[in-house]
Short mmCIF file of C-alpha atoms in Angstrom, two decimals:
data_model
loop_
_atom_site.label_atom_id
_atom_site.label_comp_id
_atom_site.label_asym_id
_atom_site.label_seq_id
_atom_site.Cartn_x
_atom_site.Cartn_y
_atom_site.Cartn_z
CA MET T 98 -32.96 45.09 -35.34
CA ARG T 99 -31.32 42.29 -37.27
CA ARG T 100 -28.13 42.56 -35.17
CA ARG T 101 -30.18 42.45 -31.99
CA GLY T 102 -31.95 39.33 -33.22
CA ASN T 103 -28.61 37.73 -34.02
CA ASN T 104 -27.41 38.45 -30.49
CA LEU T 105 -30.56 36.88 -29.07
CA ASP T 106 -30.11 33.83 -31.28
CA ARG T 107 -26.50 33.50 -30.14
CA ARG T 108 -27.48 33.75 -26.48
CA ASP T 109 -30.23 31.20 -26.99
CA HIS T 110 -27.75 28.86 -28.65
CA LEU T 111 -25.22 29.23 -25.81
CA ALA T 112 -27.96 28.66 -23.24
CA TYR T 113 -29.04 25.53 -25.11
CA VAL T 114 -25.45 24.23 -25.27
CA GLY T 115 -25.00 24.94 -21.56
CA SER T 116 -28.18 23.13 -20.63
CA MET T 117 -27.23 20.13 -22.77
CA LYS T 118 -23.85 19.95 -21.02
CA GLN T 119 -25.61 19.93 -17.68
CA VAL T 120 -27.88 17.13 -18.86
CA TRP T 121 -24.88 15.16 -20.13
CA HIS T 122 -22.96 15.60 -16.85
CA LEU T 123 -26.02 14.57 -14.85
CA ALA T 124 -26.56 11.48 -17.03
CA HIS T 125 -22.88 10.62 -16.71
CA ARG T 126 -23.03 10.88 -12.89
CA VAL T 127 -26.15 8.74 -12.75
CA GLN T 128 -24.55 6.13 -15.02
CA ALA T 129 -21.40 6.12 -12.87
CA ARG T 130 -23.46 5.62 -9.71
CA VAL T 131 -25.37 2.74 -11.28
CA LYS T 132 -22.13 1.07 -12.39
CA GLU T 133 -20.61 1.53 -8.94
CA ALA T 134 -23.68 0.04 -7.28
CA GLN T 135 -23.49 -2.93 -9.65
CA ARG T 136 -19.78 -3.37 -8.92
CA ARG T 137 -20.36 -3.36 -5.16
CA ALA T 138 -23.29 -5.75 -5.47
CA ARG T 139 -21.18 -8.18 -7.50
CA PHE T 140 -18.42 -7.99 -4.89
CA SER T 141 -20.91 -8.68 -2.08
CA ARG T 142 -22.10 -11.77 -3.91
CA LYS T 143 -18.59 -13.09 -4.53
CA ILE T 144 -16.85 -12.54 -1.19
CA GLN T 145 -16.85 -15.73 0.92
CA HIS T 146 -15.90 -16.27 4.55
CA LEU T 147 -13.63 -19.32 4.76
CA GLN T 148 -12.38 -19.42 8.34
CA GLY T 149 -11.93 -17.57 11.61
CA PRO T 150 -14.27 -15.44 13.71
CA ARG T 151 -16.88 -13.35 11.97
CA SER T 152 -16.32 -10.55 14.45
CA LEU T 153 -13.02 -9.67 16.07
CA ASP T 154 -12.60 -10.04 19.82
CA ALA T 155 -9.62 -7.80 20.49
CA ALA T 156 -8.65 -5.48 23.31
CA PRO T 157 -8.49 -1.70 22.71
CA GLY T 158 -5.18 -0.77 21.17
CA GLU T 159 -4.60 -4.19 19.60
CA VAL T 160 -3.85 -4.21 15.90
CA LEU T 161 -5.52 -6.09 13.06
CA ALA T 162 -3.13 -6.90 10.21
CA ILE T 163 -4.96 -6.83 6.88
CA VAL T 164 -3.37 -8.80 4.04
CA LEU T 165 -4.49 -9.13 0.43
CA VAL T 166 -2.87 -12.33 -0.80
CA ARG T 167 -2.54 -14.56 -3.81
CA ASN T 168 -0.07 -17.45 -3.69
CA GLY T 169 1.60 -16.21 -0.53
CA SER T 170 2.94 -19.51 0.78
CA TYR T 171 6.50 -18.59 -0.21
CA TYR T 172 6.52 -15.68 2.27
CA MET T 173 4.40 -17.14 5.07
CA ASP T 174 6.90 -18.35 7.69
CA VAL T 175 8.95 -15.14 7.70
CA PHE T 176 5.82 -13.00 7.50
CA PHE T 177 4.18 -14.47 10.60
CA ASP T 178 7.44 -14.64 12.52
CA HIS T 179 8.12 -10.94 11.91
CA TYR T 180 4.67 -9.64 12.80
CA GLU T 181 4.03 -11.94 15.74
CA LYS T 182 7.36 -10.95 17.31
CA MET T 183 6.24 -7.34 16.91
CA GLY T 184 3.13 -8.12 18.91
CA VAL T 185 0.50 -8.44 16.18
CA ARG T 186 -2.01 -11.09 17.24
CA HIS T 187 -4.87 -10.66 14.79
CA PHE T 188 -4.74 -11.25 11.02
CA ALA T 189 -7.43 -10.91 8.36
CA PHE T 190 -6.49 -12.29 4.94
CA VAL T 191 -8.40 -11.75 1.72
CA ASP T 192 -7.39 -14.44 -0.74
CA ASN T 193 -7.66 -13.39 -4.38
CA GLY T 194 -7.53 -16.85 -5.95
CA SER T 195 -4.45 -18.66 -4.66
CA SER T 196 -3.45 -21.80 -6.53
CA ASP T 197 -0.64 -22.85 -4.16
CA ASP T 198 -1.06 -24.12 -0.58
CA THR T 199 -1.67 -20.67 0.93
CA LEU T 200 -5.19 -21.52 2.14
CA ALA T 201 -4.15 -24.89 3.56
CA ARG T 202 -1.32 -23.31 5.52
CA LEU T 203 -3.51 -20.50 6.83
CA ARG T 204 -6.01 -23.14 7.97
CA ASP T 205 -3.40 -24.43 10.41
CA ARG T 206 -3.29 -21.07 12.19
CA PRO T 207 -6.12 -20.77 14.72
CA GLY T 208 -7.85 -17.40 14.96
CA VAL T 209 -6.65 -16.20 11.58
CA ILE T 210 -9.53 -14.78 9.53
CA VAL T 211 -9.64 -15.74 5.86
CA ASP T 212 -12.10 -14.45 3.29
CA GLN T 213 -11.87 -15.16 -0.42
CA CYS T 214 -12.89 -13.33 -3.57
CA ASP T 215 -11.48 -14.11 -7.02
CA LEU T 216 -12.75 -11.01 -8.83
CA PRO T 217 -10.12 -9.16 -10.94
CA LEU T 218 -7.72 -7.12 -8.83
CA ALA T 219 -7.61 -4.26 -11.33
CA GLU T 220 -11.34 -3.62 -10.91
CA TYR T 221 -11.91 -4.58 -7.27
CA GLU T 222 -8.71 -3.92 -5.33
CA ASP T 223 -10.22 -1.08 -3.29
CA LEU T 224 -13.14 -3.25 -2.17
CA LEU T 225 -10.87 -6.21 -1.46
CA ARG T 226 -8.72 -4.07 0.83
CA GLN T 227 -11.60 -2.21 2.44
CA TYR T 228 -13.69 -5.26 3.29
CA PRO T 229 -11.62 -6.55 6.26
CA ALA T 230 -11.35 -3.08 7.79
CA GLN T 231 -15.08 -2.48 7.49
CA THR T 232 -16.02 -6.00 8.62
CA TYR T 233 -13.53 -6.71 11.42
CA GLY T 234 -11.57 -3.48 11.97
CA THR T 235 -14.14 -0.77 12.66
CA HIS T 236 -12.87 1.55 15.42
CA ARG T 237 -9.63 -0.41 15.56
CA TRP T 238 -6.06 0.05 14.48
CA CYS T 239 -5.48 -1.70 11.15
CA LEU T 240 -2.08 -2.50 9.67
CA TYR T 241 -2.15 -2.89 5.89
CA VAL T 242 0.81 -4.97 4.72
CA ASP T 243 1.62 -7.16 1.74
CA MET T 244 3.37 -10.47 2.27
CA ASP T 245 6.63 -9.23 0.72
CA GLU T 246 6.73 -6.23 3.11
CA LEU T 247 8.28 -6.17 6.59
CA PHE T 248 7.01 -3.17 8.55
CA ASP T 249 9.62 -1.52 10.77
CA PHE T 250 10.13 1.59 12.88
CA PRO T 251 12.81 2.99 15.21
CA GLY T 252 12.67 1.31 18.59
CA ARG T 253 10.62 -1.65 17.32
CA ASP T 254 12.36 -4.11 19.65
CA VAL T 255 11.66 -1.87 22.65
CA LEU T 256 8.21 -0.54 21.81
CA GLY T 257 6.58 -3.36 19.91
CA ILE T 258 3.37 -2.57 18.07
CA ALA T 259 1.58 -1.76 21.36
CA GLY T 260 4.14 0.89 22.28
CA LEU T 261 3.91 2.39 18.81
CA ILE T 262 0.12 2.63 19.12
CA ARG T 263 0.47 4.43 22.46
CA ILE T 264 2.72 7.03 20.83
CA LEU T 265 0.29 7.56 17.95
CA GLU T 266 -2.66 7.93 20.31
CA ALA T 267 -0.71 10.40 22.46
CA GLN T 268 -0.23 12.52 19.33
CA GLY T 269 -3.90 12.26 18.37
CA ALA T 270 -2.80 10.67 15.11
CA THR T 271 -4.98 8.24 13.16
CA ALA T 272 -2.34 7.21 10.61
CA LEU T 273 1.36 6.52 10.34
CA MET T 274 3.05 7.06 7.01
CA ALA T 275 5.78 4.71 5.84
CA GLN T 276 8.26 4.70 2.96
CA MET T 277 9.05 1.54 1.03
CA LEU T 278 12.71 0.61 0.82
CA GLU T 279 13.51 -1.86 -1.95
CA MET T 280 15.96 -4.46 -0.65
CA PHE T 281 18.23 -6.35 -3.04
CA PRO T 282 21.35 -8.55 -3.08
CA LYS T 283 24.80 -8.02 -4.50
CA GLU T 284 24.28 -10.93 -6.90
CA THR T 285 22.17 -10.93 -10.05
CA LEU T 286 18.47 -11.53 -9.52
CA GLN T 287 18.71 -14.73 -11.54
CA ASP T 288 21.40 -16.09 -9.22
CA VAL T 289 19.18 -15.71 -6.14
CA ALA T 290 15.83 -16.71 -7.66
CA HIS T 291 16.06 -20.16 -6.02
CA LEU T 292 16.39 -18.83 -2.46
CA SER T 293 13.66 -19.31 0.11
CA PHE T 294 12.17 -16.10 1.43
CA ALA T 295 14.05 -16.51 4.72
CA GLU T 296 17.31 -16.88 2.77
CA ALA T 297 16.44 -13.89 0.58
CA VAL T 298 15.82 -11.67 3.61
CA GLU T 299 19.28 -12.64 4.88
CA ARG T 300 20.94 -12.02 1.52
CA PHE T 301 19.07 -8.89 0.40
CA GLN T 302 21.14 -6.48 2.48
CA TYR T 303 21.42 -3.50 0.11
CA PHE T 304 19.28 -0.54 -0.89
CA ASP T 305 19.57 2.53 -3.12
CA ILE T 306 17.85 5.82 -2.22
CA ASN T 307 19.72 8.05 -4.67
CA HIS T 308 16.91 8.12 -7.23
CA VAL T 309 13.90 8.87 -5.06
CA ARG T 310 11.66 11.69 -6.32
CA LYS T 311 9.89 13.56 -3.52
CA LEU T 312 6.69 15.58 -3.83
CA ASP T 313 4.94 17.70 -1.23
CA TYR T 314 2.10 15.79 0.39
CA TYR T 315 -0.58 17.87 -1.33
CA ASP T 316 1.24 18.37 -4.66
CA ALA T 317 -1.24 18.29 -7.56
CA GLU T 318 1.29 16.26 -9.57
CA THR T 319 0.64 13.25 -7.34
CA PRO T 320 -1.66 10.91 -9.32
CA PHE T 321 -3.97 10.42 -6.33
CA ALA T 322 -3.83 14.02 -5.02
CA ASP T 323 -7.63 14.26 -4.71
CA LEU T 324 -7.61 11.40 -2.21
CA LEU T 325 -5.10 13.19 0.04
CA LYS T 326 -6.74 16.62 0.28
CA ASP T 327 -8.72 15.88 3.46
CA ASN T 328 -5.79 14.26 5.27
CA THR T 329 -3.69 16.19 7.77
CA VAL T 330 0.10 16.21 7.98
CA PRO T 331 1.82 18.13 10.80
CA ASP T 332 5.15 18.66 9.03
CA PRO T 333 6.00 19.53 5.40
CA ALA T 334 8.86 17.04 5.66
CA LEU T 335 6.20 14.33 5.32
CA GLN T 336 6.29 13.83 1.56
CA ILE T 337 5.16 11.39 -1.11
CA TYR T 338 8.03 9.43 -2.71
CA PHE T 339 8.29 7.91 -6.18
CA GLY T 340 10.80 5.94 -8.21
CA GLY T 341 13.82 4.76 -6.28
CA VAL T 342 15.91 1.89 -7.64
CA ARG T 343 12.93 0.52 -9.59
CA GLY T 344 12.59 3.84 -11.35
CA LYS T 345 16.31 3.88 -12.06
CA VAL T 346 16.52 0.34 -13.46
CA PHE T 347 13.05 -0.33 -14.93
CA GLY T 348 11.67 3.16 -15.54
CA GLU T 349 8.80 2.56 -13.10
CA ASN T 350 7.04 5.58 -11.65
CA CYS T 351 6.13 3.49 -8.62
CA CYS T 352 4.87 5.17 -5.47
CA LEU T 353 6.97 4.34 -2.41
CA THR T 354 4.75 5.98 0.21
CA LYS T 355 1.93 4.28 2.10
CA HIS T 356 -0.38 4.79 5.06
CA PRO T 357 0.02 1.22 6.34
CA LEU T 358 -1.14 1.83 9.91
CA ILE T 359 -4.49 3.56 10.42
CA PHE T 360 -7.17 3.88 13.07
CA ASN T 361 -10.36 3.02 11.23
CA GLY T 362 -12.58 5.56 12.95
CA THR T 363 -15.78 7.31 11.95
CA ASP T 364 -14.27 9.84 9.53
CA VAL T 365 -11.74 7.48 7.92
CA THR T 366 -12.13 5.77 4.55
CA PRO T 367 -9.75 2.80 4.63
CA ALA T 368 -7.73 1.93 1.53
CA PRO T 369 -9.60 3.53 -1.39
CA HIS T 370 -6.15 3.24 -3.00
CA PRO T 371 -3.55 0.50 -2.28
CA HIS T 372 -1.21 3.09 -0.76
CA LEU T 373 -3.44 5.34 1.31
CA SER T 374 -6.53 6.00 3.35
CA MET T 375 -8.68 9.11 3.49
CA GLY T 376 -9.72 11.33 6.38
CA VAL T 377 -6.63 10.57 8.49
CA ARG T 378 -4.36 12.66 10.72
CA CYS T 379 -0.78 11.56 10.13
CA ALA T 380 1.80 11.31 12.90
CA ASP T 381 4.84 13.59 12.78
CA PHE T 382 7.29 10.78 11.96
CA THR T 383 7.47 8.02 9.37
CA ALA T 384 7.99 4.27 9.50
CA LEU T 385 9.59 1.85 7.04
CA LEU T 386 8.40 -0.98 4.82
CA LYS T 387 11.34 -3.17 3.84
CA HIS T 388 10.17 -4.43 0.46
CA TYR T 389 11.35 -7.73 -1.06
CA LYS T 390 9.79 -7.41 -4.50
CA PHE T 391 12.66 -9.29 -6.12
CA ALA T 392 12.81 -12.30 -3.81
CA GLY T 393 11.99 -15.56 -5.56
CA ASN T 394 11.32 -15.92 -9.27
CA THR T 395 10.49 -12.33 -10.20
CA VAL T 396 10.11 -12.89 -13.93
CA ARG T 397 7.69 -15.79 -13.52
CA ARG T 398 5.49 -13.82 -11.10
CA ASP T 399 5.35 -10.78 -13.37
CA VAL T 400 4.61 -12.88 -16.46
CA GLU T 401 1.74 -14.58 -14.60
CA THR T 402 0.37 -11.20 -13.49
CA LEU T 403 0.50 -9.88 -17.05
CA ALA T 404 -1.26 -12.99 -18.33
CA ARG T 405 -4.09 -12.48 -15.83
CA GLY T 406 -4.38 -8.78 -16.71
CA ASP T 407 -4.79 -8.00 -13.02
CA LEU T 408 -3.08 -4.63 -12.88
CA ASP T 409 -3.12 -1.75 -15.30
CA HIS T 410 -0.25 0.46 -14.06
CA GLY T 411 2.33 -1.05 -16.46
CA GLU T 412 5.00 -1.74 -13.84
CA ASP T 413 4.99 -5.51 -14.35
CA ALA T 414 5.35 -5.09 -18.11
CA ALA T 415 8.28 -2.69 -17.61
CA ARG T 416 10.10 -5.19 -15.40
CA VAL T 417 9.46 -8.15 -17.71
CA ALA T 418 10.79 -6.18 -20.69
CA VAL T 419 14.06 -5.39 -18.92
CA LEU T 420 14.55 -8.73 -17.18
CA SER T 421 13.78 -10.74 -20.32
CA ASN T 422 16.46 -8.86 -22.25
CA THR T 423 18.95 -8.77 -19.37
CA PRO T 424 18.80 -12.14 -17.59
CA GLN T 425 21.96 -11.38 -15.57
CA LEU T 426 20.58 -8.11 -14.21
CA SER T 427 21.70 -6.91 -10.79
CA LEU T 428 20.22 -3.97 -8.90
CA PHE T 429 23.53 -3.50 -7.13
CA SER T 430 25.65 -0.48 -8.14
CA LEU T 431 28.01 2.07 -6.64
CA ASP T 432 24.90 3.84 -5.33
CA ALA T 433 23.96 0.86 -3.16
CA ARG T 434 24.26 1.11 0.61
CA PRO T 435 24.42 -1.83 3.03
CA TRP T 436 21.64 -2.18 5.59
CA ASN T 437 22.77 -1.28 9.08
CA ARG T 438 19.98 0.09 11.27
CA ILE T 439 16.80 2.02 10.66
CA GLU T 440 17.93 5.16 12.51
CA LEU T 441 20.47 5.84 9.74
CA LEU T 442 17.59 6.27 7.28
CA VAL T 443 16.36 9.16 9.42
CA ARG T 444 19.81 10.76 9.27
CA ALA T 445 19.89 10.21 5.51
CA GLY T 446 16.55 12.04 5.11
CA PHE T 447 14.68 9.02 3.78
CA LEU T 448 12.60 8.75 6.95
CA VAL T 449 11.30 11.58 9.14
CA GLY T 450 11.94 11.63 12.86
CA SER T 451 10.49 13.92 15.50
CA GLU T 452 11.42 15.19 18.93
CA ARG T 453 8.16 13.92 20.38
CA PHE T 454 8.74 10.43 19.05
CA SER T 455 12.35 10.42 20.26
CA ALA T 456 11.22 11.52 23.74
CA HIS T 457 8.65 8.71 23.91
CA LEU T 458 11.23 6.19 22.75
CA GLU T 459 13.79 7.38 25.27
CA ARG T 460 11.30 6.97 28.12
CA ALA T 461 10.43 3.48 26.90
CA ARG T 462 14.11 2.52 26.95
CA GLN T 463 14.62 3.63 30.55
#
């Protein structure tokens, strides 16, 4: 009888422990929901509309470029020139506390939407990126780009952004994946730090794709795998990339893959992460983001970011540590390749092409 009583006591104890765990998990979920509600309420109080229409008047198929910016004046002329030539006519900027003349220069551009919120990027980046899509871009195509990124795709000069949208809609896609290609010069970064952004784009004619680590789209090793599980990719060749030349030189485990172009429809969650959206159907080809991270005074920008404590991924600290100890650093090496044309990146396996896309492009060229 004593043994039986001991077994009952043990079962009672396990049941008690199990019930306490359930209570703890429930309390934790409630606390998390309260904190999230408080975070969203604080964001709603802080976001301010500075200029432009409060609702977007755009034709079906037109694209809204969404840009999170802080001190973006350096990039502005090249940025607008590139995207306007592509056919983008609508821009929504969220300013995160610029101290240069970014806001003054945006004010000179009629129709450009500008909202501002100076809350810390590390805690509010998802809301900062989601706000323009939810406010101005509902049931529209949205192009998420940073000011040091130049979006590109095969046939851009023929198709323009409108032709690209037609191809995506013909596929029934609601997202286009892109891979970031870090562009750099032959010279040391210090030697080109004085260049304007236009001069840097002309001089940064090299890239290095020898050190890219590729994971399957749904690989559990991807840090944000849970956010990808409800997305659809039609081809296993569509993969998530990490590293590249920044991994090689600075030890960064930076993600190179983004969903920059999305249709913000009913089932889509735009930009819960800087690189992706949820609930999307990806097209069967990929685009390119030519990235100019190292244009201008890289060290100064990274030091300022570290001082603000904006980001917690450690990439800025890794770059500062290397660049501070190696002032004459160059990203150029025997692995570097000169930029020629985007189609060669498909042949090299960095981008993914498709027969359907090629057929559409061929018809557009005729």
